[in-house]
Amino acid sequence: MRRTGLVLLAWLAAVAAAHAGDFMVEKLRIVRTPEGVFLEGRIVYPAWDDPLELEVVATDRGEGVLEVREGDAWRTVRAVPIPFGVTNFGAATPMRIRLTGGPYRPGEQVPVTFLFPAGALMTARAVVEGRPNHAPWFSALALGLALIAYLRVKTRRRARSG
């Protein structure tokens, strides 16, 4: 059973490597909005004759939900056809990928895996948009300096009044 799993894994890796040269995923970023967390970017697919569908998107924290726009609403779909050329995805396009799980912290890089039919697999890094949160020591330092300044002002006022 274990040997079968290894053989299957090796076969999928070979198929993925063969298909990975046929397309590219570019300009990935994770955008946090009041509506949710979304993956934005584009897929460049140069093949004319071989249809391609995006079936699964996943991060190390959860999976992506594929959605297509229908009028003013979004509908969840099982797969999205990827036509020849450049396909943009994001909140302002006809297709978006809602990310589940998290948290996604501003400034960090998150590995995102795309699965296409026939085992074509690609992993790329997406940067979470927004300013990174300050380190905890920075907040403690700022609080300490504010406390020192407050005590110094109090001490000077007492010295003047008395």
Short mmCIF file of N, CA and C in Angstrom, two decimals:
data_model
loop_
_atom_site.label_atom_id
_atom_site.label_comp_id
_atom_site.label_asym_id
_atom_site.label_seq_id
_atom_site.Cartn_x
_atom_site.Cartn_y
_atom_site.Cartn_z
N MET A 1 0.83 -1.19 0.00
CA MET A 1 0.00 0.00 0.00
C MET A 1 0.87 1.26 0.00
N ARG A 2 1.92 1.23 0.82
CA ARG A 2 2.80 2.38 0.90
C ARG A 2 3.54 2.58 -0.41
N ARG A 3 3.95 1.50 -1.02
CA ARG A 3 4.66 1.57 -2.30
C ARG A 3 3.75 2.15 -3.38
N THR A 4 2.48 1.77 -3.36
CA THR A 4 1.52 2.31 -4.33
C THR A 4 1.39 3.82 -4.16
N GLY A 5 1.35 4.27 -2.92
CA GLY A 5 1.26 5.71 -2.65
C GLY A 5 2.47 6.45 -3.16
N LEU A 6 3.66 5.88 -2.99
CA LEU A 6 4.88 6.50 -3.48
C LEU A 6 4.90 6.56 -5.00
N VAL A 7 4.44 5.49 -5.64
CA VAL A 7 4.40 5.46 -7.10
C VAL A 7 3.42 6.52 -7.61
N LEU A 8 2.25 6.62 -6.96
CA LEU A 8 1.25 7.61 -7.35
C LEU A 8 1.79 9.02 -7.15
N LEU A 9 2.47 9.27 -6.06
CA LEU A 9 3.05 10.57 -5.79
C LEU A 9 4.11 10.92 -6.85
N ALA A 10 4.95 9.96 -7.19
CA ALA A 10 5.98 10.18 -8.21
C ALA A 10 5.34 10.48 -9.57
N TRP A 11 4.27 9.76 -9.90
CA TRP A 11 3.57 9.99 -11.17
C TRP A 11 2.95 11.39 -11.20
N LEU A 12 2.29 11.78 -10.11
CA LEU A 12 1.69 13.12 -10.05
C LEU A 12 2.75 14.20 -10.15
N ALA A 13 3.89 14.00 -9.50
CA ALA A 13 4.97 14.98 -9.57
C ALA A 13 5.49 15.12 -11.00
N ALA A 14 5.61 14.00 -11.71
CA ALA A 14 6.08 14.05 -13.09
C ALA A 14 5.08 14.75 -13.99
N VAL A 15 3.80 14.45 -13.81
CA VAL A 15 2.76 15.11 -14.61
C VAL A 15 2.73 16.60 -14.29
N ALA A 16 2.85 16.94 -13.02
CA ALA A 16 2.84 18.35 -12.62
C ALA A 16 4.03 19.08 -13.22
N ALA A 17 5.19 18.46 -13.21
CA ALA A 17 6.38 19.10 -13.78
C ALA A 17 6.21 19.29 -15.29
N ALA A 18 5.59 18.34 -15.95
CA ALA A 18 5.38 18.45 -17.39
C ALA A 18 4.41 19.58 -17.73
N HIS A 19 3.37 19.76 -16.91
CA HIS A 19 2.38 20.78 -17.18
C HIS A 19 2.78 22.16 -16.63
N ALA A 20 3.66 22.20 -15.66
CA ALA A 20 3.99 23.46 -15.01
C ALA A 20 4.62 24.45 -15.97
N GLY A 21 5.28 23.97 -17.04
CA GLY A 21 5.87 24.87 -18.00
C GLY A 21 4.86 25.49 -18.95
N ASP A 22 3.63 24.97 -18.97
CA ASP A 22 2.61 25.45 -19.88
C ASP A 22 1.89 26.69 -19.39
N PHE A 23 2.00 27.02 -18.13
CA PHE A 23 1.31 28.19 -17.60
C PHE A 23 2.10 28.78 -16.44
N MET A 24 1.76 30.02 -16.09
CA MET A 24 2.41 30.70 -14.98
C MET A 24 1.35 31.39 -14.13
N VAL A 25 1.60 31.46 -12.85
CA VAL A 25 0.78 32.23 -11.94
C VAL A 25 1.65 33.39 -11.48
N GLU A 26 1.14 34.62 -11.66
CA GLU A 26 1.96 35.79 -11.41
C GLU A 26 1.26 36.82 -10.53
N LYS A 27 2.07 37.71 -9.99
CA LYS A 27 1.61 38.90 -9.25
C LYS A 27 0.61 38.55 -8.15
N LEU A 28 0.91 37.51 -7.40
CA LEU A 28 0.01 37.08 -6.34
C LEU A 28 0.08 38.01 -5.14
N ARG A 29 -1.06 38.30 -4.59
CA ARG A 29 -1.15 39.06 -3.34
C ARG A 29 -2.42 38.67 -2.64
N ILE A 30 -2.39 38.78 -1.34
CA ILE A 30 -3.57 38.49 -0.52
C ILE A 30 -4.08 39.82 0.00
N VAL A 31 -5.35 40.06 -0.24
CA VAL A 31 -5.98 41.32 0.12
C VAL A 31 -7.04 41.07 1.18
N ARG A 32 -6.93 41.80 2.28
CA ARG A 32 -7.92 41.69 3.36
C ARG A 32 -8.92 42.83 3.19
N THR A 33 -10.21 42.49 3.09
CA THR A 33 -11.26 43.48 2.94
C THR A 33 -12.32 43.22 4.01
N PRO A 34 -13.26 44.16 4.20
CA PRO A 34 -14.35 43.90 5.14
C PRO A 34 -15.21 42.70 4.72
N GLU A 35 -15.21 42.39 3.41
CA GLU A 35 -16.00 41.28 2.89
C GLU A 35 -15.32 39.92 3.09
N GLY A 36 -13.99 39.94 3.31
CA GLY A 36 -13.25 38.69 3.48
C GLY A 36 -11.80 38.85 3.05
N VAL A 37 -11.11 37.71 2.95
CA VAL A 37 -9.71 37.68 2.52
C VAL A 37 -9.68 37.04 1.14
N PHE A 38 -9.04 37.74 0.18
CA PHE A 38 -9.05 37.29 -1.21
C PHE A 38 -7.64 37.20 -1.78
N LEU A 39 -7.48 36.25 -2.70
CA LEU A 39 -6.23 36.11 -3.43
C LEU A 39 -6.42 36.83 -4.76
N GLU A 40 -5.45 37.67 -5.12
CA GLU A 40 -5.49 38.36 -6.39
C GLU A 40 -4.22 38.06 -7.17
N GLY A 41 -4.33 38.04 -8.49
CA GLY A 41 -3.18 37.79 -9.34
C GLY A 41 -3.63 37.49 -10.75
N ARG A 42 -2.79 36.76 -11.49
CA ARG A 42 -3.17 36.39 -12.84
C ARG A 42 -2.52 35.07 -13.24
N ILE A 43 -3.19 34.40 -14.17
CA ILE A 43 -2.69 33.15 -14.73
C ILE A 43 -2.40 33.40 -16.20
N VAL A 44 -1.17 33.11 -16.61
CA VAL A 44 -0.77 33.25 -18.01
C VAL A 44 -0.75 31.84 -18.60
N TYR A 45 -1.60 31.62 -19.63
CA TYR A 45 -1.75 30.30 -20.22
C TYR A 45 -1.59 30.40 -21.74
N PRO A 46 -0.42 30.00 -22.27
CA PRO A 46 -0.15 30.19 -23.69
C PRO A 46 -0.69 29.10 -24.63
N ALA A 47 -1.21 27.99 -24.12
CA ALA A 47 -1.63 26.90 -25.00
C ALA A 47 -2.95 27.22 -25.68
N TRP A 48 -3.04 26.88 -26.96
CA TRP A 48 -4.25 27.14 -27.74
C TRP A 48 -5.23 25.99 -27.67
N ASP A 49 -4.73 24.78 -27.69
CA ASP A 49 -5.58 23.62 -27.94
C ASP A 49 -5.97 22.82 -26.70
N ASP A 50 -5.31 23.01 -25.60
CA ASP A 50 -5.55 22.19 -24.42
C ASP A 50 -6.34 22.98 -23.38
N PRO A 51 -7.62 22.65 -23.17
CA PRO A 51 -8.41 23.41 -22.19
C PRO A 51 -7.85 23.23 -20.78
N LEU A 52 -7.96 24.28 -19.99
CA LEU A 52 -7.42 24.26 -18.64
C LEU A 52 -8.50 24.75 -17.68
N GLU A 53 -8.61 24.09 -16.54
CA GLU A 53 -9.54 24.51 -15.50
C GLU A 53 -8.78 24.58 -14.18
N LEU A 54 -9.08 25.60 -13.41
CA LEU A 54 -8.55 25.71 -12.06
C LEU A 54 -9.53 25.01 -11.14
N GLU A 55 -9.05 24.00 -10.41
CA GLU A 55 -9.94 23.21 -9.57
C GLU A 55 -9.77 23.48 -8.08
N VAL A 56 -8.53 23.64 -7.63
CA VAL A 56 -8.27 23.78 -6.20
C VAL A 56 -7.20 24.86 -5.97
N VAL A 57 -7.43 25.68 -4.96
CA VAL A 57 -6.44 26.63 -4.48
C VAL A 57 -6.35 26.43 -2.98
N ALA A 58 -5.14 26.32 -2.45
CA ALA A 58 -4.99 26.10 -1.01
C ALA A 58 -3.76 26.83 -0.50
N THR A 59 -3.83 27.23 0.77
CA THR A 59 -2.68 27.79 1.47
C THR A 59 -2.35 26.85 2.62
N ASP A 60 -1.32 27.17 3.37
CA ASP A 60 -0.97 26.35 4.52
C ASP A 60 -1.98 26.55 5.66
N ARG A 61 -2.95 27.46 5.50
CA ARG A 61 -3.93 27.74 6.55
C ARG A 61 -5.35 27.36 6.19
N GLY A 62 -5.60 27.07 4.94
CA GLY A 62 -6.96 26.74 4.53
C GLY A 62 -7.03 26.66 3.02
N GLU A 63 -8.25 26.52 2.53
CA GLU A 63 -8.41 26.40 1.09
C GLU A 63 -9.09 27.64 0.52
N GLY A 64 -9.00 27.75 -0.78
CA GLY A 64 -9.65 28.86 -1.46
C GLY A 64 -10.99 28.42 -2.00
N VAL A 65 -11.93 29.34 -1.98
CA VAL A 65 -13.26 29.10 -2.53
C VAL A 65 -13.34 29.84 -3.85
N LEU A 66 -13.55 29.10 -4.94
CA LEU A 66 -13.62 29.71 -6.27
C LEU A 66 -15.02 30.31 -6.45
N GLU A 67 -15.06 31.57 -6.88
CA GLU A 67 -16.33 32.27 -7.06
C GLU A 67 -16.32 33.00 -8.39
N VAL A 68 -17.48 33.02 -9.07
CA VAL A 68 -17.64 33.77 -10.30
C VAL A 68 -18.77 34.77 -10.13
N ARG A 69 -18.62 35.91 -10.81
CA ARG A 69 -19.63 36.96 -10.70
C ARG A 69 -20.80 36.67 -11.62
N GLU A 70 -21.99 36.79 -11.08
CA GLU A 70 -23.22 36.68 -11.87
C GLU A 70 -24.06 37.90 -11.55
N GLY A 71 -23.97 38.91 -12.40
CA GLY A 71 -24.65 40.17 -12.12
C GLY A 71 -23.96 40.87 -10.97
N ASP A 72 -24.73 41.15 -9.92
CA ASP A 72 -24.18 41.81 -8.74
C ASP A 72 -23.80 40.82 -7.63
N ALA A 73 -24.00 39.53 -7.88
CA ALA A 73 -23.75 38.52 -6.85
C ALA A 73 -22.59 37.61 -7.25
N TRP A 74 -22.07 36.88 -6.26
CA TRP A 74 -21.01 35.92 -6.48
C TRP A 74 -21.55 34.52 -6.25
N ARG A 75 -21.17 33.57 -7.13
CA ARG A 75 -21.61 32.18 -7.00
C ARG A 75 -20.39 31.30 -6.85
N THR A 76 -20.43 30.39 -5.87
CA THR A 76 -19.35 29.43 -5.65
C THR A 76 -19.42 28.34 -6.73
N VAL A 77 -18.25 28.00 -7.30
CA VAL A 77 -18.18 26.98 -8.34
C VAL A 77 -17.12 25.95 -7.98
N ARG A 78 -17.24 24.78 -8.60
CA ARG A 78 -16.29 23.69 -8.35
C ARG A 78 -14.98 23.91 -9.09
N ALA A 79 -15.04 24.48 -10.29
CA ALA A 79 -13.86 24.73 -11.10
C ALA A 79 -14.11 25.94 -11.99
N VAL A 80 -13.02 26.57 -12.42
CA VAL A 80 -13.12 27.75 -13.28
C VAL A 80 -12.32 27.49 -14.55
N PRO A 81 -12.94 27.64 -15.73
CA PRO A 81 -12.17 27.46 -16.96
C PRO A 81 -11.17 28.61 -17.14
N ILE A 82 -9.97 28.26 -17.55
CA ILE A 82 -8.91 29.24 -17.80
C ILE A 82 -8.69 29.30 -19.30
N PRO A 83 -9.08 30.41 -19.95
CA PRO A 83 -8.91 30.50 -21.40
C PRO A 83 -7.47 30.80 -21.78
N PHE A 84 -7.19 30.73 -23.06
CA PHE A 84 -5.89 31.08 -23.61
C PHE A 84 -5.60 32.54 -23.30
N GLY A 85 -4.36 32.83 -22.94
CA GLY A 85 -3.96 34.22 -22.69
C GLY A 85 -3.77 34.49 -21.21
N VAL A 86 -4.17 35.68 -20.80
CA VAL A 86 -3.99 36.12 -19.41
C VAL A 86 -5.35 36.20 -18.74
N THR A 87 -5.48 35.54 -17.61
CA THR A 87 -6.71 35.58 -16.81
C THR A 87 -6.40 36.23 -15.47
N ASN A 88 -7.00 37.38 -15.24
CA ASN A 88 -6.85 38.06 -13.95
C ASN A 88 -7.93 37.57 -13.01
N PHE A 89 -7.59 37.47 -11.74
CA PHE A 89 -8.59 37.12 -10.74
C PHE A 89 -8.44 38.04 -9.54
N GLY A 90 -9.58 38.41 -8.98
CA GLY A 90 -9.62 39.33 -7.85
C GLY A 90 -11.00 39.93 -7.71
N ALA A 91 -11.18 40.82 -6.77
CA ALA A 91 -12.49 41.37 -6.46
C ALA A 91 -13.08 42.18 -7.63
N ALA A 92 -12.25 42.79 -8.47
CA ALA A 92 -12.74 43.63 -9.56
C ALA A 92 -12.83 42.86 -10.88
N THR A 93 -12.72 41.56 -10.85
CA THR A 93 -12.75 40.74 -12.07
C THR A 93 -13.94 39.79 -12.00
N PRO A 94 -14.23 39.08 -13.09
CA PRO A 94 -15.34 38.12 -13.07
C PRO A 94 -15.08 36.88 -12.22
N MET A 95 -13.83 36.67 -11.78
CA MET A 95 -13.51 35.50 -10.95
C MET A 95 -12.70 35.96 -9.74
N ARG A 96 -13.01 35.38 -8.59
CA ARG A 96 -12.21 35.68 -7.40
C ARG A 96 -12.01 34.42 -6.59
N ILE A 97 -11.01 34.46 -5.71
CA ILE A 97 -10.70 33.32 -4.85
C ILE A 97 -10.74 33.82 -3.41
N ARG A 98 -11.75 33.37 -2.68
CA ARG A 98 -11.90 33.73 -1.27
C ARG A 98 -11.09 32.73 -0.45
N LEU A 99 -10.22 33.24 0.44
CA LEU A 99 -9.39 32.36 1.25
C LEU A 99 -10.02 32.12 2.61
N THR A 100 -9.99 30.87 3.02
CA THR A 100 -10.48 30.51 4.34
C THR A 100 -9.27 30.33 5.26
N GLY A 101 -9.54 30.11 6.52
CA GLY A 101 -8.45 29.90 7.47
C GLY A 101 -7.83 31.23 7.83
N GLY A 102 -6.61 31.19 8.25
CA GLY A 102 -5.92 32.41 8.61
C GLY A 102 -5.29 32.22 9.97
N PRO A 103 -4.79 33.23 10.57
CA PRO A 103 -4.83 34.62 10.12
C PRO A 103 -3.79 34.88 9.05
N TYR A 104 -4.06 35.90 8.24
CA TYR A 104 -3.13 36.37 7.24
C TYR A 104 -2.64 37.73 7.70
N ARG A 105 -1.38 37.81 8.12
CA ARG A 105 -0.83 39.03 8.69
C ARG A 105 -0.14 39.87 7.62
N PRO A 106 -0.37 41.18 7.62
CA PRO A 106 0.24 42.05 6.62
C PRO A 106 1.75 41.89 6.56
N GLY A 107 2.27 41.86 5.33
CA GLY A 107 3.71 41.78 5.12
C GLY A 107 4.26 40.38 5.01
N GLU A 108 3.53 39.37 5.46
CA GLU A 108 4.08 38.01 5.39
C GLU A 108 3.87 37.41 4.00
N GLN A 109 4.68 36.40 3.68
CA GLN A 109 4.56 35.68 2.42
C GLN A 109 3.94 34.31 2.70
N VAL A 110 2.89 33.99 1.97
CA VAL A 110 2.14 32.76 2.19
C VAL A 110 2.26 31.88 0.95
N PRO A 111 2.65 30.61 1.11
CA PRO A 111 2.67 29.71 -0.04
C PRO A 111 1.24 29.36 -0.47
N VAL A 112 0.98 29.48 -1.78
CA VAL A 112 -0.34 29.19 -2.33
C VAL A 112 -0.16 28.12 -3.39
N THR A 113 -0.94 27.04 -3.30
CA THR A 113 -0.85 25.94 -4.25
C THR A 113 -2.08 25.93 -5.14
N PHE A 114 -1.87 25.81 -6.45
CA PHE A 114 -2.93 25.74 -7.45
C PHE A 114 -2.92 24.34 -8.03
N LEU A 115 -4.10 23.72 -8.14
CA LEU A 115 -4.22 22.39 -8.75
C LEU A 115 -5.12 22.50 -9.97
N PHE A 116 -4.57 22.06 -11.11
CA PHE A 116 -5.29 22.05 -12.37
C PHE A 116 -5.54 20.59 -12.73
N PRO A 117 -6.38 20.29 -13.73
CA PRO A 117 -6.66 18.89 -14.09
C PRO A 117 -5.40 18.13 -14.46
N ALA A 118 -5.52 16.84 -14.44
CA ALA A 118 -4.43 15.92 -14.79
C ALA A 118 -3.24 16.08 -13.86
N GLY A 119 -3.47 16.61 -12.68
CA GLY A 119 -2.42 16.69 -11.69
C GLY A 119 -1.45 17.84 -11.86
N ALA A 120 -1.72 18.78 -12.75
CA ALA A 120 -0.84 19.94 -12.90
C ALA A 120 -0.91 20.75 -11.62
N LEU A 121 0.23 20.95 -11.03
CA LEU A 121 0.32 21.55 -9.70
C LEU A 121 1.35 22.65 -9.73
N MET A 122 1.04 23.79 -9.08
CA MET A 122 1.99 24.88 -9.01
C MET A 122 1.85 25.56 -7.65
N THR A 123 2.98 25.86 -7.03
CA THR A 123 2.99 26.58 -5.77
C THR A 123 3.78 27.86 -5.95
N ALA A 124 3.21 28.96 -5.48
CA ALA A 124 3.86 30.27 -5.56
C ALA A 124 3.61 30.99 -4.24
N ARG A 125 4.34 32.05 -4.01
CA ARG A 125 4.18 32.82 -2.77
C ARG A 125 3.37 34.08 -3.05
N ALA A 126 2.48 34.38 -2.11
CA ALA A 126 1.66 35.60 -2.18
C ALA A 126 1.97 36.45 -0.96
N VAL A 127 2.13 37.74 -1.18
CA VAL A 127 2.39 38.66 -0.09
C VAL A 127 1.06 39.19 0.42
N VAL A 128 0.90 39.21 1.73
CA VAL A 128 -0.31 39.76 2.34
C VAL A 128 -0.17 41.27 2.35
N GLU A 129 -1.14 41.95 1.73
CA GLU A 129 -1.08 43.40 1.64
C GLU A 129 -1.35 44.06 2.98
N GLY A 130 -0.85 45.26 3.09
CA GLY A 130 -1.03 46.03 4.31
C GLY A 130 0.30 46.23 5.00
N ARG A 131 0.32 47.10 5.95
CA ARG A 131 1.55 47.36 6.69
C ARG A 131 1.72 46.31 7.78
N PRO A 132 2.92 45.79 7.95
CA PRO A 132 3.13 44.82 9.02
C PRO A 132 2.88 45.46 10.38
N ASN A 133 2.38 44.66 11.29
CA ASN A 133 2.20 45.13 12.66
C ASN A 133 3.57 45.34 13.28
N HIS A 134 3.67 46.33 14.16
CA HIS A 134 4.94 46.57 14.84
C HIS A 134 5.23 45.42 15.78
N ALA A 135 6.49 45.19 15.99
CA ALA A 135 6.91 44.12 16.90
C ALA A 135 6.44 44.46 18.31
N PRO A 136 6.16 43.45 19.15
CA PRO A 136 5.69 43.70 20.52
C PRO A 136 6.67 44.56 21.32
N TRP A 137 7.97 44.42 21.08
CA TRP A 137 8.94 45.21 21.83
C TRP A 137 8.81 46.69 21.49
N PHE A 138 8.39 47.00 20.25
CA PHE A 138 8.23 48.39 19.85
C PHE A 138 7.10 49.05 20.64
N SER A 139 6.01 48.34 20.82
CA SER A 139 4.88 48.87 21.60
C SER A 139 5.29 49.05 23.06
N ALA A 140 6.02 48.09 23.61
CA ALA A 140 6.46 48.20 25.00
C ALA A 140 7.42 49.37 25.17
N LEU A 141 8.32 49.56 24.21
CA LEU A 141 9.25 50.67 24.24
C LEU A 141 8.51 52.01 24.18
N ALA A 142 7.54 52.12 23.30
CA ALA A 142 6.77 53.35 23.17
C ALA A 142 6.01 53.65 24.46
N LEU A 143 5.42 52.62 25.07
CA LEU A 143 4.70 52.81 26.34
C LEU A 143 5.66 53.23 27.44
N GLY A 144 6.83 52.62 27.50
CA GLY A 144 7.83 52.98 28.51
C GLY A 144 8.30 54.41 28.37
N LEU A 145 8.58 54.84 27.14
CA LEU A 145 9.00 56.22 26.89
C LEU A 145 7.90 57.22 27.25
N ALA A 146 6.67 56.88 26.95
CA ALA A 146 5.55 57.76 27.31
C ALA A 146 5.44 57.88 28.83
N LEU A 147 5.63 56.78 29.55
CA LEU A 147 5.56 56.80 31.01
C LEU A 147 6.69 57.65 31.59
N ILE A 148 7.91 57.52 31.06
CA ILE A 148 9.04 58.32 31.52
C ILE A 148 8.78 59.81 31.27
N ALA A 149 8.27 60.16 30.11
CA ALA A 149 7.97 61.56 29.80
C ALA A 149 6.91 62.11 30.74
N TYR A 150 5.88 61.33 31.04
CA TYR A 150 4.83 61.75 31.95
C TYR A 150 5.39 62.01 33.35
N LEU A 151 6.19 61.08 33.84
CA LEU A 151 6.76 61.25 35.18
C LEU A 151 7.72 62.45 35.24
N ARG A 152 8.44 62.69 34.19
CA ARG A 152 9.36 63.84 34.15
C ARG A 152 8.58 65.16 34.21
N VAL A 153 7.49 65.24 33.47
CA VAL A 153 6.66 66.45 33.50
C VAL A 153 6.08 66.65 34.90
N LYS A 154 5.60 65.58 35.52
CA LYS A 154 5.03 65.66 36.88
C LYS A 154 6.08 66.13 37.87
N THR A 155 7.30 65.59 37.76
CA THR A 155 8.38 65.96 38.66
C THR A 155 8.74 67.43 38.51
N ARG A 156 8.80 67.92 37.29
CA ARG A 156 9.12 69.34 37.06
C ARG A 156 8.02 70.24 37.63
N ARG A 157 6.78 69.87 37.48
CA ARG A 157 5.68 70.69 38.01
C ARG A 157 5.73 70.75 39.55
N ARG A 158 6.05 69.65 40.16
CA ARG A 158 6.14 69.63 41.62
C ARG A 158 7.30 70.49 42.10
N ALA A 159 8.41 70.42 41.34
CA ALA A 159 9.58 71.23 41.71
C ALA A 159 9.29 72.71 41.60
N ARG A 160 8.53 73.11 40.60
CA ARG A 160 8.18 74.52 40.42
C ARG A 160 7.19 75.02 41.46
N SER A 161 6.28 74.16 41.84
CA SER A 161 5.24 74.61 42.78
C SER A 161 5.70 74.60 44.23
N GLY A 162 6.75 73.94 44.53
CA GLY A 162 7.04 73.79 45.90
C GLY A 162 8.30 74.08 46.45
#
